[in-house]
Every structure is written in structure tokens, then in C-alpha cells.
mmCIF file of C-alpha atoms in Angstrom:
data_model
loop_
_atom_site.group_PDB
_atom_site.id
_atom_site.type_symbol
_atom_site.label_atom_id
_atom_site.label_comp_id
_atom_site.label_asym_id
_atom_site.label_seq_id
_atom_site.Cartn_x
_atom_site.Cartn_y
_atom_site.Cartn_z
ATOM 1 C CA MET A 636 -37.963 -16.599 -20.689
ATOM 2 C CA GLY A 637 -35.345 -16.164 -23.380
ATOM 3 C CA LYS A 638 -35.076 -17.582 -26.439
ATOM 4 C CA ILE A 639 -34.390 -20.660 -27.603
ATOM 5 C CA LYS A 640 -31.190 -20.692 -29.405
ATOM 6 C CA LEU A 641 -30.734 -23.314 -32.729
ATOM 7 C CA PHE A 642 -27.510 -24.281 -34.237
ATOM 8 C CA LEU A 643 -28.091 -26.654 -37.479
ATOM 9 C CA VAL A 644 -25.793 -29.060 -38.864
ATOM 10 C CA ASP A 645 -26.695 -31.157 -41.742
ATOM 11 C CA ASP A 646 -24.595 -31.259 -45.498
ATOM 12 C CA HIS A 647 -27.997 -30.253 -47.436
ATOM 13 C CA LYS A 648 -28.728 -27.027 -48.160
ATOM 14 C CA MET A 649 -31.911 -27.640 -48.986
ATOM 15 C CA ILE A 650 -32.707 -29.289 -45.467
ATOM 16 C CA ARG A 651 -31.009 -26.695 -43.552
ATOM 17 C CA GLU A 652 -33.112 -23.847 -45.575
ATOM 18 C CA GLY A 653 -36.608 -25.704 -45.209
ATOM 19 C CA LEU A 654 -35.751 -26.468 -41.385
ATOM 20 C CA LYS A 655 -35.232 -22.180 -40.997
ATOM 21 C CA ASN A 656 -38.231 -21.212 -42.654
ATOM 22 C CA PHE A 657 -40.381 -23.396 -39.931
ATOM 23 C CA LEU A 658 -38.851 -22.535 -36.874
ATOM 24 C CA LEU A 659 -38.107 -19.172 -37.437
ATOM 25 C CA ASP A 660 -42.162 -18.922 -37.481
ATOM 26 C CA GLU A 661 -41.996 -19.639 -33.400
ATOM 27 C CA SER A 662 -41.305 -17.032 -31.695
ATOM 28 C CA ASP A 663 -39.723 -18.601 -28.555
ATOM 29 C CA PHE A 664 -36.913 -20.282 -31.648
ATOM 30 C CA GLU A 665 -33.842 -18.655 -32.734
ATOM 31 C CA ILE A 666 -30.830 -20.090 -35.478
ATOM 32 C CA THR A 667 -27.640 -19.182 -34.054
ATOM 33 C CA GLY A 668 -26.306 -20.983 -36.651
ATOM 34 C CA GLU A 669 -25.623 -23.626 -38.997
ATOM 35 C CA ALA A 670 -23.172 -26.203 -40.596
ATOM 36 C CA GLU A 671 -22.481 -28.828 -42.623
ATOM 37 C CA ASN A 672 -21.224 -31.147 -41.507
ATOM 38 C CA GLY A 673 -19.095 -32.286 -37.520
ATOM 39 C CA LYS A 674 -15.920 -30.019 -37.991
ATOM 40 C CA GLU A 675 -17.468 -26.912 -39.860
ATOM 41 C CA CYS A 676 -19.381 -26.415 -36.528
ATOM 42 C CA LEU A 677 -16.580 -26.782 -34.230
ATOM 43 C CA ASP A 678 -15.140 -24.650 -35.713
ATOM 44 C CA GLN A 679 -17.533 -21.982 -35.487
ATOM 45 C CA LEU A 680 -18.592 -23.485 -31.940
ATOM 46 C CA GLU A 681 -15.078 -22.229 -31.102
ATOM 47 C CA LYS A 682 -16.191 -18.415 -31.983
ATOM 48 C CA ASN A 683 -19.138 -19.187 -30.294
ATOM 49 C CA SER A 684 -20.795 -21.211 -27.886
ATOM 50 C CA ASP A 685 -23.794 -19.932 -26.509
ATOM 51 C CA ILE A 686 -26.479 -22.351 -27.606
ATOM 52 C CA ASP A 687 -28.968 -24.017 -26.123
ATOM 53 C CA ILE A 688 -29.499 -27.004 -28.600
ATOM 54 C CA LEU A 689 -27.471 -28.858 -31.615
ATOM 55 C CA LEU A 690 -29.740 -30.287 -33.862
ATOM 56 C CA THR A 691 -27.444 -32.510 -36.383
ATOM 57 C CA ASP A 692 -28.224 -35.087 -38.788
ATOM 58 C CA VAL A 693 -25.694 -38.045 -38.692
ATOM 59 C CA ASN A 694 -24.836 -39.188 -41.977
ATOM 60 C CA MET A 695 -22.264 -36.353 -43.396
ATOM 61 C CA PRO A 696 -18.510 -35.952 -44.943
ATOM 62 C CA ILE A 697 -15.597 -35.151 -43.320
ATOM 63 C CA MET A 698 -16.731 -35.622 -39.486
ATOM 64 C CA ASP A 699 -20.347 -37.070 -38.750
ATOM 65 C CA GLY A 700 -23.072 -36.542 -36.007
ATOM 66 C CA LEU A 701 -21.420 -39.458 -33.455
ATOM 67 C CA GLU A 702 -17.777 -37.620 -33.511
ATOM 68 C CA LEU A 703 -19.380 -34.203 -33.648
ATOM 69 C CA VAL A 704 -21.531 -35.327 -30.293
ATOM 70 C CA GLN A 705 -18.322 -36.624 -28.660
ATOM 71 C CA ASN A 706 -16.213 -33.362 -28.983
ATOM 72 C CA VAL A 707 -19.314 -31.310 -28.684
ATOM 73 C CA LYS A 708 -20.369 -33.212 -24.903
ATOM 74 C CA ASP A 709 -16.353 -33.057 -24.065
ATOM 75 C CA LYS A 710 -15.789 -29.248 -24.780
ATOM 76 C CA TYR A 711 -18.806 -28.139 -24.227
ATOM 77 C CA PRO A 712 -20.943 -30.252 -21.857
ATOM 78 C CA ASN A 713 -24.214 -27.681 -21.153
ATOM 79 C CA ILE A 714 -25.538 -27.521 -24.967
ATOM 80 C CA LYS A 715 -27.915 -30.372 -25.501
ATOM 81 C CA ILE A 716 -27.916 -32.347 -28.636
ATOM 82 C CA MET A 717 -31.166 -34.035 -30.962
ATOM 83 C CA ALA A 718 -30.296 -36.175 -33.782
ATOM 84 C CA LEU A 719 -32.240 -35.500 -37.537
ATOM 85 C CA THR A 720 -31.828 -37.735 -39.147
ATOM 86 C CA MET A 721 -32.431 -41.067 -41.990
ATOM 87 C CA LEU A 722 -30.845 -43.488 -40.302
ATOM 88 C CA GLY A 723 -33.342 -45.361 -38.135
ATOM 89 C CA GLU A 724 -31.432 -48.352 -37.086
ATOM 90 C CA SER A 725 -30.941 -49.792 -34.354
ATOM 91 C CA GLN A 726 -26.743 -48.963 -33.954
ATOM 92 C CA HIS A 727 -26.929 -45.385 -34.969
ATOM 93 C CA ILE A 728 -29.553 -44.633 -32.808
ATOM 94 C CA LYS A 729 -28.305 -46.704 -29.937
ATOM 95 C CA LYS A 730 -24.189 -45.241 -30.150
ATOM 96 C CA MET A 731 -25.822 -41.472 -30.680
ATOM 97 C CA LEU A 732 -28.182 -41.410 -27.568
ATOM 98 C CA GLY A 733 -25.009 -43.405 -25.893
ATOM 99 C CA GLU A 734 -23.150 -40.670 -26.576
ATOM 100 C CA GLY A 735 -25.024 -37.631 -24.547
ATOM 101 C CA ALA A 736 -28.225 -37.158 -27.841
ATOM 102 C CA MET A 737 -30.759 -35.933 -25.789
ATOM 103 C CA GLY A 738 -33.258 -36.596 -28.715
ATOM 104 C CA TYR A 739 -32.753 -38.436 -31.712
ATOM 105 C CA LEU A 740 -35.720 -37.502 -34.721
ATOM 106 C CA LEU A 741 -36.400 -39.124 -38.004
ATOM 107 C CA LYS A 742 -36.696 -36.104 -41.091
ATOM 108 C CA ASN A 743 -40.152 -37.650 -42.245
ATOM 109 C CA CYS A 744 -41.623 -36.425 -38.669
ATOM 110 C CA SER A 745 -43.868 -33.500 -38.709
ATOM 111 C CA GLU A 746 -43.145 -29.964 -38.447
ATOM 112 C CA GLN A 747 -44.778 -29.435 -35.236
ATOM 113 C CA GLU A 748 -43.371 -32.844 -33.649
ATOM 114 C CA LEU A 749 -39.831 -31.454 -34.274
ATOM 115 C CA ILE A 750 -41.253 -28.497 -32.424
ATOM 116 C CA ASN A 751 -42.842 -30.282 -29.638
ATOM 117 C CA GLY A 752 -38.818 -32.100 -29.245
ATOM 118 C CA ILE A 753 -37.325 -29.218 -28.889
ATOM 119 C CA ARG A 754 -39.730 -27.575 -26.901
ATOM 120 C CA MET A 755 -38.915 -30.795 -24.473
ATOM 121 C CA VAL A 756 -35.411 -31.300 -24.704
ATOM 122 C CA TYR A 757 -34.467 -27.503 -23.685
ATOM 123 C CA SER A 758 -37.066 -27.789 -20.193
ATOM 124 C CA GLY A 759 -34.491 -30.826 -19.912
ATOM 125 C CA GLY A 760 -36.836 -34.191 -20.957
ATOM 126 C CA THR A 761 -35.489 -36.266 -24.056
ATOM 127 C CA TYR A 762 -37.049 -37.162 -27.216
ATOM 128 C CA TYR A 763 -37.591 -39.781 -29.681
ATOM 129 C CA SER A 764 -39.950 -40.475 -32.940
ATOM 130 C CA PRO A 765 -42.054 -43.487 -31.749
ATOM 131 C CA GLU A 766 -40.207 -45.497 -34.539
ATOM 132 C CA VAL A 767 -36.773 -44.947 -32.918
ATOM 133 C CA THR A 768 -38.339 -46.115 -29.541
ATOM 134 C CA ASN A 769 -39.452 -49.281 -31.373
ATOM 135 C CA ALA A 770 -36.251 -50.303 -33.491
ATOM 136 C CA ILE A 771 -34.247 -50.112 -29.827
ATOM 137 C CA ILE A 772 -37.333 -51.850 -27.881
ATOM 138 C CA ASN A 773 -37.178 -54.081 -31.380
ATOM 139 C CA ASN A 774 -33.574 -54.601 -30.894
ATOM 140 C CA ILE A 775 -32.983 -55.167 -27.324
ATOM 141 C CA ARG A 776 -35.939 -57.546 -27.368
ATOM 142 C CA LYS A 777 -33.165 -59.824 -29.541
ATOM 143 C CA VAL A 778 -30.485 -59.752 -27.119
ATOM 144 C CA LYS A 779 -30.230 -62.085 -23.593
ATOM 145 C CA PRO A 780 -29.342 -59.768 -21.079
ATOM 146 C CA GLN A 781 -25.751 -61.055 -19.329
ATOM 147 C CA LYS A 782 -26.482 -62.111 -15.845
ATOM 148 C CA SER A 783 -23.318 -61.148 -14.744
ATOM 149 C CA ASN A 784 -24.211 -57.095 -14.917
ATOM 150 C CA VAL A 785 -27.581 -57.798 -13.501
ATOM 151 C CA ALA A 786 -26.062 -59.444 -10.346
ATOM 152 C CA LEU A 787 -23.605 -56.963 -9.878
ATOM 153 C CA GLU A 788 -26.527 -54.092 -9.782
ATOM 154 C CA VAL A 789 -27.937 -51.888 -7.107
ATOM 155 C CA PRO A 790 -31.755 -52.049 -6.677
ATOM 156 C CA LEU A 791 -33.692 -49.009 -7.579
ATOM 157 C CA SER A 792 -35.879 -47.512 -3.835
ATOM 158 C CA GLU A 793 -39.535 -47.395 -4.821
ATOM 159 C CA ARG A 794 -39.622 -43.522 -5.274
ATOM 160 C CA GLU A 795 -36.345 -43.693 -7.806
ATOM 161 C CA THR A 796 -38.684 -46.538 -9.604
ATOM 162 C CA GLU A 797 -41.790 -43.781 -9.618
ATOM 163 C CA VAL A 798 -38.800 -41.040 -10.871
ATOM 164 C CA LEU A 799 -37.302 -43.296 -13.406
ATOM 165 C CA HIS A 800 -41.582 -44.276 -14.779
ATOM 166 C CA LEU A 801 -41.449 -40.296 -15.559
ATOM 167 C CA ILE A 802 -38.723 -40.130 -16.775
ATOM 168 C CA LEU A 803 -39.557 -42.575 -19.411
ATOM 169 C CA LYS A 804 -42.561 -41.096 -20.022
ATOM 170 C CA GLU A 805 -40.706 -37.232 -20.850
ATOM 171 C CA LYS A 806 -41.939 -35.071 -17.928
ATOM 172 C CA THR A 807 -39.577 -32.631 -17.477
ATOM 173 C CA ASN A 808 -38.067 -32.142 -13.908
ATOM 174 C CA LYS A 809 -40.688 -29.770 -12.993
ATOM 175 C CA GLU A 810 -43.788 -32.353 -14.088
ATOM 176 C CA ILE A 811 -42.055 -34.799 -11.809
ATOM 177 C CA ALA A 812 -41.784 -32.547 -9.067
ATOM 178 C CA ASP A 813 -45.363 -31.470 -9.206
ATOM 179 C CA GLU A 814 -46.456 -35.188 -9.478
ATOM 180 C CA LEU A 815 -44.675 -36.286 -6.545
ATOM 181 C CA PHE A 816 -44.894 -33.853 -4.355
ATOM 182 C CA ILE A 817 -41.211 -33.404 -4.108
ATOM 183 C CA SER A 818 -38.702 -30.455 -4.463
ATOM 184 C CA VAL A 819 -37.014 -30.350 -8.384
ATOM 185 C CA ARG A 820 -34.145 -30.530 -6.507
ATOM 186 C CA THR A 821 -35.009 -33.274 -5.002
ATOM 187 C CA VAL A 822 -35.686 -35.070 -8.637
ATOM 188 C CA ASP A 823 -32.546 -34.014 -9.696
ATOM 189 C CA ALA A 824 -30.693 -35.503 -6.323
ATOM 190 C CA HIS A 825 -33.366 -39.207 -7.246
ATOM 191 C CA LYS A 826 -31.595 -38.859 -10.774
ATOM 192 C CA ARG A 827 -27.779 -38.761 -10.274
ATOM 193 C CA ASN A 828 -28.592 -41.856 -7.987
ATOM 194 C CA LEU A 829 -30.007 -43.689 -10.433
ATOM 195 C CA LEU A 830 -27.352 -42.595 -12.852
ATOM 196 C CA ASP A 831 -25.219 -43.861 -10.154
ATOM 197 C CA LYS A 832 -26.730 -47.272 -9.561
ATOM 198 C CA THR A 833 -27.411 -48.034 -13.388
ATOM 199 C CA GLY A 834 -24.324 -47.208 -14.355
ATOM 200 C CA SER A 835 -25.439 -44.791 -17.183
ATOM 201 C CA LYS A 836 -23.668 -41.796 -18.959
ATOM 202 C CA ASN A 837 -27.344 -39.885 -19.434
ATOM 203 C CA LEU A 838 -31.201 -39.512 -18.986
ATOM 204 C CA ALA A 839 -30.573 -41.537 -22.537
ATOM 205 C CA GLY A 840 -28.796 -44.115 -20.879
ATOM 206 C CA LEU A 841 -31.534 -44.912 -18.027
ATOM 207 C CA ILE A 842 -34.504 -45.428 -20.646
ATOM 208 C CA LEU A 843 -32.471 -47.732 -22.725
ATOM 209 C CA TYR A 844 -31.405 -49.206 -19.364
ATOM 210 C CA ALA A 845 -35.626 -49.242 -18.269
ATOM 211 C CA ILE A 846 -36.343 -50.792 -21.422
ATOM 212 C CA ASP A 847 -33.628 -53.339 -21.622
ATOM 213 C CA ARG A 848 -34.732 -54.294 -18.425
ATOM 214 C CA GLU A 849 -38.447 -54.654 -19.162
ATOM 215 C CA LEU A 850 -39.309 -52.504 -15.796
ATOM 216 C CA PHE A 851 -42.512 -51.041 -16.958
ATOM 217 C CA ASP A 852 -45.287 -52.436 -18.971
ATOM 218 C CA ASP A 853 -46.522 -49.381 -20.069
ATOM 219 C CA ILE A 854 -43.539 -48.050 -22.144
#
């Protein structure tokens, strides 16, 4: 298996250097580039977009993380994006996840948590700091779902519900397939159906959908 190619975007050079110092200790990681804002990142991606994961701050000058995510998902849809930021407010989190970020970690996370998160996202899963999940849940509890939206929803099948439950538990496609005794291709098909039925753009949207509707007691 090849190395996980990472690109770092943060307007503080000391943070980028710190990240490189411990990420490069992992034999399966490779830093392929770095930038101090979204515009500089996009300029570099035009020359070389062969990366797996873009790790970006949210609050940056010239072009912030949200605008960067919007551009990357439009031009380079295969690149997975993770936010690493000090911003833990629900509005920032929901905007980043809504645009397609597959991970959202706060800068006070441990080195091991970041490493685990990168590997999880690379494997096709999602990863959020516990504080991020709590912020989303607390915000959603303050907002009552609109009845008109609920009435238009298509019910999920029992198998789709099982797959969604395992997605929320941050299981990879392979782990979901093994647990439910189905193929990885079948898991992919269920995920596509879930996206269509819930009107979600991505896995982050599915997670927000399930939390919003309190589908599972253990999440």
C-alpha cells in the first residue's frame, strides 16, 4: 500500500512545521505540499493535485478554509478534506461539513487523535473530535425540525438504517461489509441510496441527518 499523501494549509508557519515534525514520524504519511492560505493552496494544486488528504485551517487571510473546500470539491472531487482549527462553534462546523469536509478536529486534539483521524478519512470514513460532535448535537437540539421536510422524506429500509448506524460509528466500508456479511460494493450501493433518500451531499450530511432526527440512542 502506498503512502497517504497530505497537503497542509495553515497561515501559521510554526503550526505547519509542528504538524510536519510528528506526521512524518509515521511511515505511511508523506507531506506533498503546504500553503499559508486557500489561494496559495489552489495555485499549487494546479501544478500537482496528486494528494489524498487536504488538512486545512478554517480562519485564514486572502482565502479561508470554507472557500477553499468549495473550490477543491468542485475542481478536485477525489481529494478528501479535513479541517484542523481552533473554531469549535457549530456554525463553522456545519458549514465545513456541508461543503464536503470529511473530518473536523480542533487544534487541542492529541497527535494520536489526528493521526487516527487521517487514517480513518483515508479509508473512506469520517472523523470528528468529540467536542465537535457535542457542538453539533447541542445546536440541533435547539432547533425543531420542520414538519414539511419530514413529510417529504422517503423511509429508510432496515438494511439502510443498519448501514447508516455503522457509518455514524465511523466504520470503514470494509468493516461495515464484514459486520453485515455483505460485499463492499453493496455497502457503496446502500450509501448512494442513503444520500439520495436523505438529500445529503456526502457522508457528513448523512451524519447530520441522523443526529438531527435522533435515529440512534447510542450516537
